[in-house]
PDB file of C-alpha atoms in Angstrom:
ATOM      1  CA  UNK I  68      70.612 109.258 115.174  1.00 93.00           C
ATOM      2  CA  UNK I  69      71.509 112.791 114.147  1.00 96.00           C
ATOM      3  CA  UNK I  70      75.045 113.095 112.861  1.00 97.00           C
ATOM      4  CA  UNK I  71      76.700 116.347 111.760  1.00 97.00           C
ATOM      5  CA  UNK I  72      79.496 115.979 109.200  1.00 97.00           C
ATOM      6  CA  UNK I  73      81.761 119.042 109.106  1.00 97.00           C
ATOM      7  CA  UNK I  74      83.396 119.922 105.804  1.00 96.00           C
ATOM      8  CA  UNK I  75      86.268 122.280 105.013  1.00 95.00           C
ATOM      9  CA  UNK I  76      87.537 123.420 101.617  1.00 94.00           C
ATOM     10  CA  UNK I  77      89.383 120.300 100.454  1.00 95.00           C
ATOM     11  CA  UNK I  78      87.372 117.725 102.400  1.00 96.00           C
ATOM     12  CA  UNK I  79      86.543 114.871 100.023  1.00 96.00           C
ATOM     13  CA  UNK I  80      85.308 111.840 101.980  1.00 96.00           C
ATOM     14  CA  UNK I  81      82.090 113.273 103.358  1.00 96.00           C
ATOM     15  CA  UNK I  82      79.855 111.304 100.968  1.00 96.00           C
ATOM     16  CA  UNK I  83      81.522 108.048 101.929  1.00 96.00           C
ATOM     17  CA  UNK I  84      81.083 108.624 105.651  1.00 97.00           C
ATOM     18  CA  UNK I  85      77.501 109.841 105.177  1.00 98.00           C
ATOM     19  CA  UNK I  86      76.698 106.633 103.263  1.00 97.00           C
ATOM     20  CA  UNK I  87      78.222 104.475 106.025  1.00 97.00           C
ATOM     21  CA  UNK I  88      76.321 106.383 108.732  1.00 97.00           C
ATOM     22  CA  UNK I  89      73.067 106.158 106.802  1.00 97.00           C
ATOM     23  CA  UNK I  90      73.552 102.441 106.256  1.00 96.00           C
ATOM     24  CA  UNK I  91      73.913 102.036 110.028  1.00 96.00           C
ATOM     25  CA  UNK I  92      71.204 104.387 111.281  1.00 96.00           C
ATOM     26  CA  UNK I  93      68.805 104.955 108.395  1.00 96.00           C
ATOM     27  CA  UNK I  94      69.142 108.713 108.965  1.00 96.00           C
ATOM     28  CA  UNK I  95      70.714 111.196 106.578  1.00 96.00           C
ATOM     29  CA  UNK I  96      73.550 113.109 108.317  1.00 97.00           C
ATOM     30  CA  UNK I  97      73.634 116.925 108.172  1.00 96.00           C
ATOM     31  CA  UNK I  98      76.529 118.489 106.280  1.00 95.00           C
ATOM     32  CA  UNK I  99      77.970 121.568 108.014  1.00 94.00           C
ATOM     33  CA  UNK I 100      80.214 124.066 106.224  1.00 91.00           C
ATOM     34  CA  UNK I 101      83.320 125.222 108.096  1.00 87.00           C
ATOM     35  CA  UNK I 102      82.379 128.912 108.007  1.00 84.00           C
ATOM     36  CA  UNK I 103      79.195 128.249 109.925  1.00 82.00           C
ATOM     37  CA  UNK I 104      79.625 129.182 113.538  1.00 77.00           C
ATOM     38  CA  UNK I 105      76.667 127.122 114.657  1.00 84.00           C
ATOM     39  CA  UNK I 106      76.313 123.368 114.619  1.00 91.00           C
ATOM     40  CA  UNK I 107      72.886 121.780 114.388  1.00 93.00           C
ATOM     41  CA  UNK I 108      71.815 119.608 117.322  1.00 94.00           C
ATOM     42  CA  UNK I 109      73.736 116.362 116.842  1.00 96.00           C
ATOM     43  CA  UNK I 110      74.359 113.067 118.627  1.00 97.00           C
ATOM     44  CA  UNK I 111      77.648 112.650 116.769  1.00 98.00           C
ATOM     45  CA  UNK I 112      80.058 115.035 115.026  1.00 98.00           C
ATOM     46  CA  UNK I 113      82.264 113.700 112.224  1.00 98.00           C
ATOM     47  CA  UNK I 114      85.336 115.314 110.664  1.00 98.00           C
ATOM     48  CA  UNK I 115      85.862 113.332 107.445  1.00 98.00           C
ATOM     49  CA  UNK I 116      88.955 112.770 105.352  1.00 97.00           C
ATOM     50  CA  UNK I 117      90.410 114.931 102.613  1.00 95.00           C
ATOM     51  CA  UNK I 118      92.957 117.700 102.324  1.00 95.00           C
ATOM     52  CA  UNK I 119      91.449 120.623 104.256  1.00 93.00           C
ATOM     53  CA  UNK I 120      92.986 123.914 103.102  1.00 91.00           C
ATOM     54  CA  UNK I 121      95.341 121.974 100.860  1.00 91.00           C
ATOM     55  CA  UNK I 122      97.293 120.755 103.915  1.00 91.00           C
ATOM     56  CA  UNK I 123      98.948 124.214 104.060  1.00 91.00           C
ATOM     57  CA  UNK I 124     101.412 124.817 106.933  1.00 92.00           C
ATOM     58  CA  UNK I 125     100.699 121.388 108.470  1.00 93.00           C
ATOM     59  CA  UNK I 126      97.926 118.899 107.723  1.00 94.00           C
ATOM     60  CA  UNK I 127      94.866 120.008 109.676  1.00 95.00           C
ATOM     61  CA  UNK I 128      96.460 123.177 111.085  1.00 94.00           C
ATOM     62  CA  UNK I 129      94.259 125.660 109.233  1.00 93.00           C
ATOM     63  CA  UNK I 130      91.055 123.693 109.700  1.00 94.00           C
ATOM     64  CA  UNK I 131      91.766 123.395 113.431  1.00 95.00           C
ATOM     65  CA  UNK I 132      91.381 127.181 113.708  1.00 91.00           C
ATOM     66  CA  UNK I 133      88.292 127.639 111.540  1.00 90.00           C
ATOM     67  CA  UNK I 134      85.130 129.096 113.167  1.00 89.00           C
ATOM     68  CA  UNK I 135      83.221 125.817 113.357  1.00 93.00           C
ATOM     69  CA  UNK I 136      85.964 124.162 115.416  1.00 94.00           C
ATOM     70  CA  UNK I 137      85.197 126.392 118.411  1.00 93.00           C
ATOM     71  CA  UNK I 138      81.703 124.933 118.391  1.00 94.00           C
ATOM     72  CA  UNK I 139      83.014 121.385 117.862  1.00 96.00           C
ATOM     73  CA  UNK I 140      85.286 121.813 120.899  1.00 97.00           C
ATOM     74  CA  UNK I 141      82.426 123.203 122.990  1.00 96.00           C
ATOM     75  CA  UNK I 142      80.179 120.246 122.069  1.00 97.00           C
ATOM     76  CA  UNK I 143      82.965 117.764 122.735  1.00 98.00           C
ATOM     77  CA  UNK I 144      83.456 119.347 126.176  1.00 97.00           C
ATOM     78  CA  UNK I 145      79.776 118.611 126.862  1.00 97.00           C
ATOM     79  CA  UNK I 146      80.346 114.974 125.936  1.00 96.00           C
ATOM     80  CA  UNK I 147      79.054 114.901 122.347  1.00 98.00           C
ATOM     81  CA  UNK I 148      81.100 112.203 120.576  1.00 98.00           C
ATOM     82  CA  UNK I 149      83.471 113.388 117.853  1.00 98.00           C
ATOM     83  CA  UNK I 150      84.932 111.079 115.197  1.00 98.00           C
ATOM     84  CA  UNK I 151      87.865 112.250 113.059  1.00 98.00           C
ATOM     85  CA  UNK I 152      88.926 110.099 110.118  1.00 98.00           C
ATOM     86  CA  UNK I 153      92.265 110.578 108.326  1.00 98.00           C
ATOM     87  CA  UNK I 154      92.474 114.348 107.747  1.00 97.00           C
ATOM     88  CA  UNK I 155      89.829 114.661 110.484  1.00 98.00           C
ATOM     89  CA  UNK I 156      92.252 112.908 112.875  1.00 98.00           C
ATOM     90  CA  UNK I 157      94.967 115.393 111.874  1.00 98.00           C
ATOM     91  CA  UNK I 158      92.555 118.282 112.557  1.00 97.00           C
ATOM     92  CA  UNK I 159      91.710 116.884 116.010  1.00 98.00           C
ATOM     93  CA  UNK I 160      95.387 116.611 116.992  1.00 98.00           C
ATOM     94  CA  UNK I 161      96.095 120.115 115.682  1.00 97.00           C
ATOM     95  CA  UNK I 162      93.089 121.419 117.644  1.00 96.00           C
ATOM     96  CA  UNK I 163      94.496 119.850 120.815  1.00 96.00           C
ATOM     97  CA  UNK I 164      91.478 117.535 121.144  1.00 98.00           C
ATOM     98  CA  UNK I 165      93.616 114.407 120.831  1.00 98.00           C
ATOM     99  CA  UNK I 166      97.221 113.809 121.949  1.00 98.00           C
ATOM    100  CA  UNK I 167     100.148 113.396 119.571  1.00 98.00           C
ATOM    101  CA  UNK I 168     100.722 114.450 115.970  1.00 97.00           C
ATOM    102  CA  UNK I 169     100.855 112.907 112.482  1.00 97.00           C
ATOM    103  CA  UNK I 170     104.181 113.106 110.630  1.00 94.00           C
ATOM    104  CA  UNK I 171     105.023 112.254 107.033  1.00 93.00           C
ATOM    105  CA  UNK I 172     104.946 108.492 106.363  1.00 95.00           C
ATOM    106  CA  UNK I 173     108.380 107.008 106.922  1.00 91.00           C
ATOM    107  CA  UNK I 174     108.462 105.938 103.265  1.00 90.00           C
ATOM    108  CA  UNK I 175     107.758 109.573 102.254  1.00 88.00           C
ATOM    109  CA  UNK I 176     105.161 108.211  99.841  1.00 93.00           C
ATOM    110  CA  UNK I 177     101.402 108.518  99.732  1.00 96.00           C
ATOM    111  CA  UNK I 178     100.026 105.124 100.738  1.00 97.00           C
ATOM    112  CA  UNK I 179      96.681 103.974  99.355  1.00 97.00           C
ATOM    113  CA  UNK I 180      95.881 100.329 100.048  1.00 97.00           C
ATOM    114  CA  UNK I 181      94.067  97.967 102.376  1.00 97.00           C
ATOM    115  CA  UNK I 182      95.616  97.379 105.794  1.00 98.00           C
ATOM    116  CA  UNK I 183      94.685  95.258 108.779  1.00 98.00           C
ATOM    117  CA  UNK I 184      93.858  96.794 112.124  1.00 98.00           C
ATOM    118  CA  UNK I 185      93.631  95.218 115.545  1.00 98.00           C
ATOM    119  CA  UNK I 186      90.760  96.539 117.653  1.00 98.00           C
ATOM    120  CA  UNK I 187      92.351  97.266 121.037  1.00 98.00           C
ATOM    121  CA  UNK I 188      89.185  97.665 123.094  1.00 97.00           C
ATOM    122  CA  UNK I 189      85.465  97.144 122.644  1.00 97.00           C
ATOM    123  CA  UNK I 190      84.594  99.139 125.765  1.00 96.00           C
ATOM    124  CA  UNK I 191      83.878 102.439 124.009  1.00 98.00           C
ATOM    125  CA  UNK I 192      80.920 103.862 122.161  1.00 98.00           C
ATOM    126  CA  UNK I 193      82.992 103.797 118.968  1.00 98.00           C
ATOM    127  CA  UNK I 194      84.300 100.238 119.101  1.00 98.00           C
ATOM    128  CA  UNK I 195      81.442  98.380 120.819  1.00 98.00           C
ATOM    129  CA  UNK I 196      80.507  96.817 117.469  1.00 97.00           C
ATOM    130  CA  UNK I 197      83.767  94.832 117.570  1.00 98.00           C
ATOM    131  CA  UNK I 198      85.452  92.366 119.898  1.00 97.00           C
ATOM    132  CA  UNK I 199      88.700  93.400 121.581  1.00 97.00           C
ATOM    133  CA  UNK I 200      91.560  91.777 119.674  1.00 97.00           C
ATOM    134  CA  UNK I 201      89.509  91.396 116.495  1.00 98.00           C
ATOM    135  CA  UNK I 202      91.314  92.066 113.212  1.00 98.00           C
ATOM    136  CA  UNK I 203      89.556  94.102 110.534  1.00 98.00           C
ATOM    137  CA  UNK I 204      90.539  95.036 106.974  1.00 98.00           C
ATOM    138  CA  UNK I 205      90.084  98.665 105.881  1.00 98.00           C
ATOM    139  CA  UNK I 206      91.902 100.968 103.450  1.00 98.00           C
ATOM    140  CA  UNK I 207      94.337 103.785 104.222  1.00 98.00           C
ATOM    141  CA  UNK I 208      94.960 106.748 101.905  1.00 97.00           C
ATOM    142  CA  UNK I 209      97.394 109.267 103.335  1.00 97.00           C
ATOM    143  CA  UNK I 210     100.820 110.837 103.060  1.00 96.00           C
ATOM    144  CA  UNK I 211     101.064 111.999 106.685  1.00 96.00           C
ATOM    145  CA  UNK I 212      99.790 109.282 108.961  1.00 97.00           C
ATOM    146  CA  UNK I 213     102.881 108.474 110.959  1.00 97.00           C
ATOM    147  CA  UNK I 214     101.583 108.843 114.524  1.00 98.00           C
ATOM    148  CA  UNK I 215     103.993 110.265 117.047  1.00 96.00           C
ATOM    149  CA  UNK I 216     103.979 111.475 120.632  1.00 96.00           C
ATOM    150  CA  UNK I 217     106.594 111.599 123.377  1.00 94.00           C
ATOM    151  CA  UNK I 218     107.315 108.363 125.241  1.00 95.00           C
ATOM    152  CA  UNK I 219     105.451 109.477 128.366  1.00 97.00           C
ATOM    153  CA  UNK I 220     102.315 110.201 126.338  1.00 97.00           C
ATOM    154  CA  UNK I 221     102.559 106.862 124.503  1.00 98.00           C
ATOM    155  CA  UNK I 222     102.959 105.029 127.831  1.00 98.00           C
ATOM    156  CA  UNK I 223      99.935 106.844 129.227  1.00 98.00           C
ATOM    157  CA  UNK I 224      97.806 106.068 126.143  1.00 98.00           C
ATOM    158  CA  UNK I 225      98.683 102.392 126.408  1.00 98.00           C
ATOM    159  CA  UNK I 226      98.361 102.279 130.207  1.00 98.00           C
ATOM    160  CA  UNK I 227      94.948 103.917 130.229  1.00 97.00           C
ATOM    161  CA  UNK I 228      93.512 101.961 127.310  1.00 97.00           C
ATOM    162  CA  UNK I 229      93.331 104.975 125.007  1.00 98.00           C
ATOM    163  CA  UNK I 230      94.762 103.239 121.944  1.00 98.00           C
ATOM    164  CA  UNK I 231      91.805 102.381 119.689  1.00 98.00           C
ATOM    165  CA  UNK I 232      93.407 100.574 116.733  1.00 98.00           C
ATOM    166  CA  UNK I 233      96.864  99.320 115.744  1.00 98.00           C
ATOM    167  CA  UNK I 234      98.240  98.321 112.339  1.00 98.00           C
ATOM    168  CA  UNK I 235      98.797  94.571 112.315  1.00 98.00           C
ATOM    169  CA  UNK I 236      99.202  91.481 110.137  1.00 98.00           C
ATOM    170  CA  UNK I 237      96.074  89.619 108.908  1.00 97.00           C
ATOM    171  CA  UNK I 238      96.560  87.351 111.949  1.00 97.00           C
ATOM    172  CA  UNK I 239      96.658  90.331 114.338  1.00 97.00           C
ATOM    173  CA  UNK I 240     100.419  90.362 115.007  1.00 98.00           C
ATOM    174  CA  UNK I 241     102.221  93.689 115.380  1.00 97.00           C
ATOM    175  CA  UNK I 242     105.083  93.571 112.908  1.00 97.00           C
ATOM    176  CA  UNK I 243     107.251  96.313 111.454  1.00 97.00           C
ATOM    177  CA  UNK I 244     106.250  95.460 107.903  1.00 97.00           C
ATOM    178  CA  UNK I 245     102.541  95.775 108.685  1.00 98.00           C
ATOM    179  CA  UNK I 246     103.100  99.118 110.417  1.00 98.00           C
ATOM    180  CA  UNK I 247     102.337 100.747 107.103  1.00 97.00           C
ATOM    181  CA  UNK I 248     103.430 104.346 107.803  1.00 97.00           C
ATOM    182  CA  UNK I 249     105.911 103.867 110.661  1.00 96.00           C
ATOM    183  CA  UNK I 250     103.579 104.985 113.463  1.00 97.00           C
ATOM    184  CA  UNK I 251     104.863 104.897 117.030  1.00 97.00           C
ATOM    185  CA  UNK I 252     103.898 101.549 118.573  1.00 98.00           C
ATOM    186  CA  UNK I 253     101.829 100.740 115.449  1.00 98.00           C
ATOM    187  CA  UNK I 254      99.120 103.175 116.589  1.00 98.00           C
ATOM    188  CA  UNK I 255      96.415 103.791 113.965  1.00 98.00           C
ATOM    189  CA  UNK I 256      93.835 105.498 116.186  1.00 98.00           C
ATOM    190  CA  UNK I 257      93.518 107.017 119.661  1.00 98.00           C
ATOM    191  CA  UNK I 258      90.809 108.203 122.059  1.00 98.00           C
ATOM    192  CA  UNK I 259      90.744 111.270 124.284  1.00 98.00           C
ATOM    193  CA  UNK I 260      90.691 110.745 128.070  1.00 97.00           C
ATOM    194  CA  UNK I 261      86.905 110.275 128.202  1.00 97.00           C
ATOM    195  CA  UNK I 262      86.827 108.020 125.112  1.00 98.00           C
ATOM    196  CA  UNK I 263      84.266 110.337 123.527  1.00 98.00           C
ATOM    197  CA  UNK I 264      86.651 111.595 120.836  1.00 98.00           C
ATOM    198  CA  UNK I 265      88.228 109.122 118.406  1.00 98.00           C
ATOM    199  CA  UNK I 266      90.723 109.869 115.665  1.00 98.00           C
ATOM    200  CA  UNK I 267      92.060 107.272 113.229  1.00 98.00           C
ATOM    201  CA  UNK I 268      94.029 107.403 109.980  1.00 98.00           C
ATOM    202  CA  UNK I 269      92.406 104.454 108.126  1.00 98.00           C
ATOM    203  CA  UNK I 270      89.030 104.768 106.391  1.00 98.00           C
ATOM    204  CA  UNK I 271      86.454 102.372 107.862  1.00 98.00           C
ATOM    205  CA  UNK I 272      83.774 104.186 105.811  1.00 98.00           C
ATOM    206  CA  UNK I 273      85.418 102.848 102.644  1.00 97.00           C
ATOM    207  CA  UNK I 274      85.031  99.278 103.807  1.00 97.00           C
ATOM    208  CA  UNK I 275      81.256  99.261 104.213  1.00 96.00           C
ATOM    209  CA  UNK I 276      79.788  98.497 100.782  1.00 94.00           C
ATOM    210  CA  UNK I 277      79.425  94.782  99.874  1.00 93.00           C
ATOM    211  CA  UNK I 278      80.188  95.735  96.263  1.00 92.00           C
ATOM    212  CA  UNK I 279      83.747  96.547  97.349  1.00 89.00           C
ATOM    213  CA  UNK I 280      84.266  93.056  98.712  1.00 91.00           C
ATOM    214  CA  UNK I 281      84.708  93.838 102.407  1.00 95.00           C
ATOM    215  CA  UNK I 282      82.423  95.408 104.996  1.00 97.00           C
ATOM    216  CA  UNK I 283      84.685  95.237 108.055  1.00 98.00           C
ATOM    217  CA  UNK I 284      84.427  99.004 108.558  1.00 98.00           C
ATOM    218  CA  UNK I 285      80.671  98.935 109.033  1.00 97.00           C
ATOM    219  CA  UNK I 286      81.109  97.604 112.574  1.00 97.00           C
ATOM    220  CA  UNK I 287      82.395 101.000 113.671  1.00 98.00           C
ATOM    221  CA  UNK I 288      79.287 102.811 112.432  1.00 98.00           C
ATOM    222  CA  UNK I 289      76.886 100.108 113.620  1.00 97.00           C
ATOM    223  CA  UNK I 290      78.538 100.217 117.037  1.00 98.00           C
ATOM    224  CA  UNK I 291      78.251 103.988 117.274  1.00 98.00           C
ATOM    225  CA  UNK I 292      74.578 103.884 116.294  1.00 97.00           C
ATOM    226  CA  UNK I 293      73.757 101.112 118.768  1.00 97.00           C
ATOM    227  CA  UNK I 294      75.582 102.998 121.546  1.00 97.00           C
ATOM    228  CA  UNK I 295      73.889 106.321 120.839  1.00 95.00           C
ATOM    229  CA  UNK I 296      70.344 105.228 119.983  1.00 85.00           C
TER     230      UNK I 296
ATOM    231  CA  UNK Q  77     109.403 145.413 110.910  1.00 93.00           C
ATOM    232  CA  UNK Q  78     109.927 141.923 109.625  1.00 95.00           C
ATOM    233  CA  UNK Q  79     109.858 138.771 111.720  1.00 97.00           C
ATOM    234  CA  UNK Q  80     111.433 135.551 110.556  1.00 97.00           C
ATOM    235  CA  UNK Q  81     110.186 132.402 112.202  1.00 98.00           C
ATOM    236  CA  UNK Q  82     112.260 129.256 111.809  1.00 97.00           C
ATOM    237  CA  UNK Q  83     110.243 126.122 112.487  1.00 97.00           C
ATOM    238  CA  UNK Q  84     112.072 122.821 112.808  1.00 95.00           C
ATOM    239  CA  UNK Q  85     111.263 119.320 113.966  1.00 94.00           C
ATOM    240  CA  UNK Q  86     112.357 118.617 117.533  1.00 93.00           C
ATOM    241  CA  UNK Q  87     115.452 116.507 117.890  1.00 88.00           C
ATOM    242  CA  UNK Q  88     114.412 112.885 118.187  1.00 85.00           C
ATOM    243  CA  UNK Q  89     111.407 113.369 115.912  1.00 89.00           C
ATOM    244  CA  UNK Q  90     111.913 111.378 112.735  1.00 85.00           C
ATOM    245  CA  UNK Q  91     112.424 113.638 109.700  1.00 89.00           C
ATOM    246  CA  UNK Q  92     111.999 111.457 106.606  1.00 85.00           C
ATOM    247  CA  UNK Q  93     112.312 114.457 104.270  1.00 87.00           C
ATOM    248  CA  UNK Q  94     115.642 115.471 105.829  1.00 92.00           C
ATOM    249  CA  UNK Q  95     116.773 111.862 105.451  1.00 90.00           C
ATOM    250  CA  UNK Q  96     115.804 111.806 101.771  1.00 90.00           C
ATOM    251  CA  UNK Q  97     117.704 115.057 101.177  1.00 94.00           C
ATOM    252  CA  UNK Q  98     120.762 113.569 102.920  1.00 95.00           C
ATOM    253  CA  UNK Q  99     120.556 110.469 100.705  1.00 93.00           C
ATOM    254  CA  UNK Q 100     120.230 112.651  97.584  1.00 95.00           C
ATOM    255  CA  UNK Q 101     123.295 114.687  98.583  1.00 97.00           C
ATOM    256  CA  UNK Q 102     125.274 111.483  99.064  1.00 95.00           C
ATOM    257  CA  UNK Q 103     124.171 110.166  95.663  1.00 94.00           C
ATOM    258  CA  UNK Q 104     125.314 113.461  94.095  1.00 97.00           C
ATOM    259  CA  UNK Q 105     128.755 112.752  95.483  1.00 97.00           C
ATOM    260  CA  UNK Q 106     128.850 115.214  98.403  1.00 97.00           C
ATOM    261  CA  UNK Q 107     130.963 113.664 101.132  1.00 95.00           C
ATOM    262  CA  UNK Q 108     131.251 114.500 104.794  1.00 95.00           C
ATOM    263  CA  UNK Q 109     127.521 115.209 105.141  1.00 94.00           C
ATOM    264  CA  UNK Q 110     126.035 114.236 108.502  1.00 94.00           C
ATOM    265  CA  UNK Q 111     122.394 114.312 109.504  1.00 93.00           C
ATOM    266  CA  UNK Q 112     120.155 116.620 107.431  1.00 95.00           C
ATOM    267  CA  UNK Q 113     117.041 118.161 108.982  1.00 94.00           C
ATOM    268  CA  UNK Q 114     114.439 120.085 107.017  1.00 93.00           C
ATOM    269  CA  UNK Q 115     112.403 122.956 108.465  1.00 95.00           C
ATOM    270  CA  UNK Q 116     110.324 125.951 107.412  1.00 96.00           C
ATOM    271  CA  UNK Q 117     110.995 129.657 107.239  1.00 97.00           C
ATOM    272  CA  UNK Q 118     108.016 131.981 107.656  1.00 97.00           C
ATOM    273  CA  UNK Q 119     108.465 135.720 107.077  1.00 97.00           C
ATOM    274  CA  UNK Q 120     105.923 138.091 108.582  1.00 97.00           C
ATOM    275  CA  UNK Q 121     105.659 141.852 107.965  1.00 97.00           C
ATOM    276  CA  UNK Q 122     104.596 143.617 111.164  1.00 96.00           C
ATOM    277  CA  UNK Q 123     103.360 147.164 111.740  1.00 95.00           C
ATOM    278  CA  UNK Q 124     104.953 149.321 114.455  1.00 92.00           C
ATOM    279  CA  UNK Q 125     108.469 149.538 115.850  1.00 91.00           C
ATOM    280  CA  UNK Q 126     108.112 148.191 119.397  1.00 95.00           C
ATOM    281  CA  UNK Q 127     110.419 145.182 119.359  1.00 95.00           C
ATOM    282  CA  UNK Q 128     109.278 143.761 122.685  1.00 96.00           C
ATOM    283  CA  UNK Q 129     105.636 143.913 121.601  1.00 96.00           C
ATOM    284  CA  UNK Q 130     106.518 142.340 118.243  1.00 96.00           C
ATOM    285  CA  UNK Q 131     108.455 139.551 119.937  1.00 97.00           C
ATOM    286  CA  UNK Q 132     105.513 138.812 122.235  1.00 97.00           C
ATOM    287  CA  UNK Q 133     103.043 138.871 119.354  1.00 97.00           C
ATOM    288  CA  UNK Q 134     105.062 136.501 117.171  1.00 98.00           C
ATOM    289  CA  UNK Q 135     105.652 134.228 120.154  1.00 97.00           C
ATOM    290  CA  UNK Q 136     101.868 133.942 120.515  1.00 97.00           C
ATOM    291  CA  UNK Q 137     101.509 133.280 116.767  1.00 97.00           C
ATOM    292  CA  UNK Q 138     104.000 130.433 117.076  1.00 97.00           C
ATOM    293  CA  UNK Q 139     102.208 128.891 120.022  1.00 95.00           C
ATOM    294  CA  UNK Q 140      98.755 129.153 118.454  1.00 94.00           C
ATOM    295  CA  UNK Q 141      99.426 128.314 114.815  1.00 95.00           C
ATOM    296  CA  UNK Q 142     102.891 128.510 113.285  1.00 97.00           C
ATOM    297  CA  UNK Q 143     104.450 125.601 115.174  1.00 97.00           C
ATOM    298  CA  UNK Q 144     103.009 122.389 116.578  1.00 96.00           C
ATOM    299  CA  UNK Q 145     104.597 122.102 120.045  1.00 93.00           C
ATOM    300  CA  UNK Q 146     104.189 118.312 120.004  1.00 93.00           C
ATOM    301  CA  UNK Q 147     106.744 117.889 117.217  1.00 95.00           C
ATOM    302  CA  UNK Q 148     108.292 121.264 116.413  1.00 96.00           C
ATOM    303  CA  UNK Q 149     110.559 123.949 117.869  1.00 96.00           C
ATOM    304  CA  UNK Q 150     110.608 127.542 116.691  1.00 97.00           C
ATOM    305  CA  UNK Q 151     113.059 130.435 116.748  1.00 97.00           C
ATOM    306  CA  UNK Q 152     112.089 134.063 116.146  1.00 98.00           C
ATOM    307  CA  UNK Q 153     114.339 136.618 114.495  1.00 96.00           C
ATOM    308  CA  UNK Q 154     113.296 140.306 114.264  1.00 96.00           C
ATOM    309  CA  UNK Q 155     114.765 142.510 111.556  1.00 88.00           C
TER     310      UNK Q 155
END
């Protein structure tokens, strides 16, 4: 599987996501610099985590308008899957490729710890490595991950099965205390209408190495590879 | 010509920073303070003197970059 990982000035999780992709597919992903206006042929495009452009103006706002994003949008329109993790999710919302926006965490603090997520559907190329309703443990590391959208959009996302992951307790219950950043309806990740673009705040790529004690995140990458190969 | 763009969170959108400022004001002993909302002020120097054209240009800037219409409102002031 050929994956293209797009980096901006300030991106810092590209090595982690490349390692997780390589572990799943055996292939080394291509790294693409944001000033490039051409993307190599790719089965999957990834926008990794970090602090693109120092989070100036709004997280992801500058990156969303960089030259490479025109090409990312064009590929996405042709159906090439796009995965945005953490800052990559913020970029995708700012680029209008996913609904909603990410506000400052309700605690106003940067949160870096493991959380539990409930997989809402397994019927997508991104989540087919999991069972619907399964709970996984992965870390979050963000200051602005508080997902918001207007009520009509939230209803539509839920009604059409476009919520990918929700913050939950280890047993899979949706509780206020487990909703780590205060996201609307505990939403941690969403799909676009065709389920070919996924954005999520947590870092599944950082829960893939057995040395770290948990490999729950690997299912995402294994699922993607099995769906695309 | 100078344009001032005021960007603020829409009403109903949670503003944790505004809340923290409100709490800090209360702890400093300021009374009678209601809700506090925090926004941004962006100043832009523009060439030319056509106010209508400037207004239209800044409007477009707001829609494309300066504000996120999902969560923010903007107001433009030309000087």
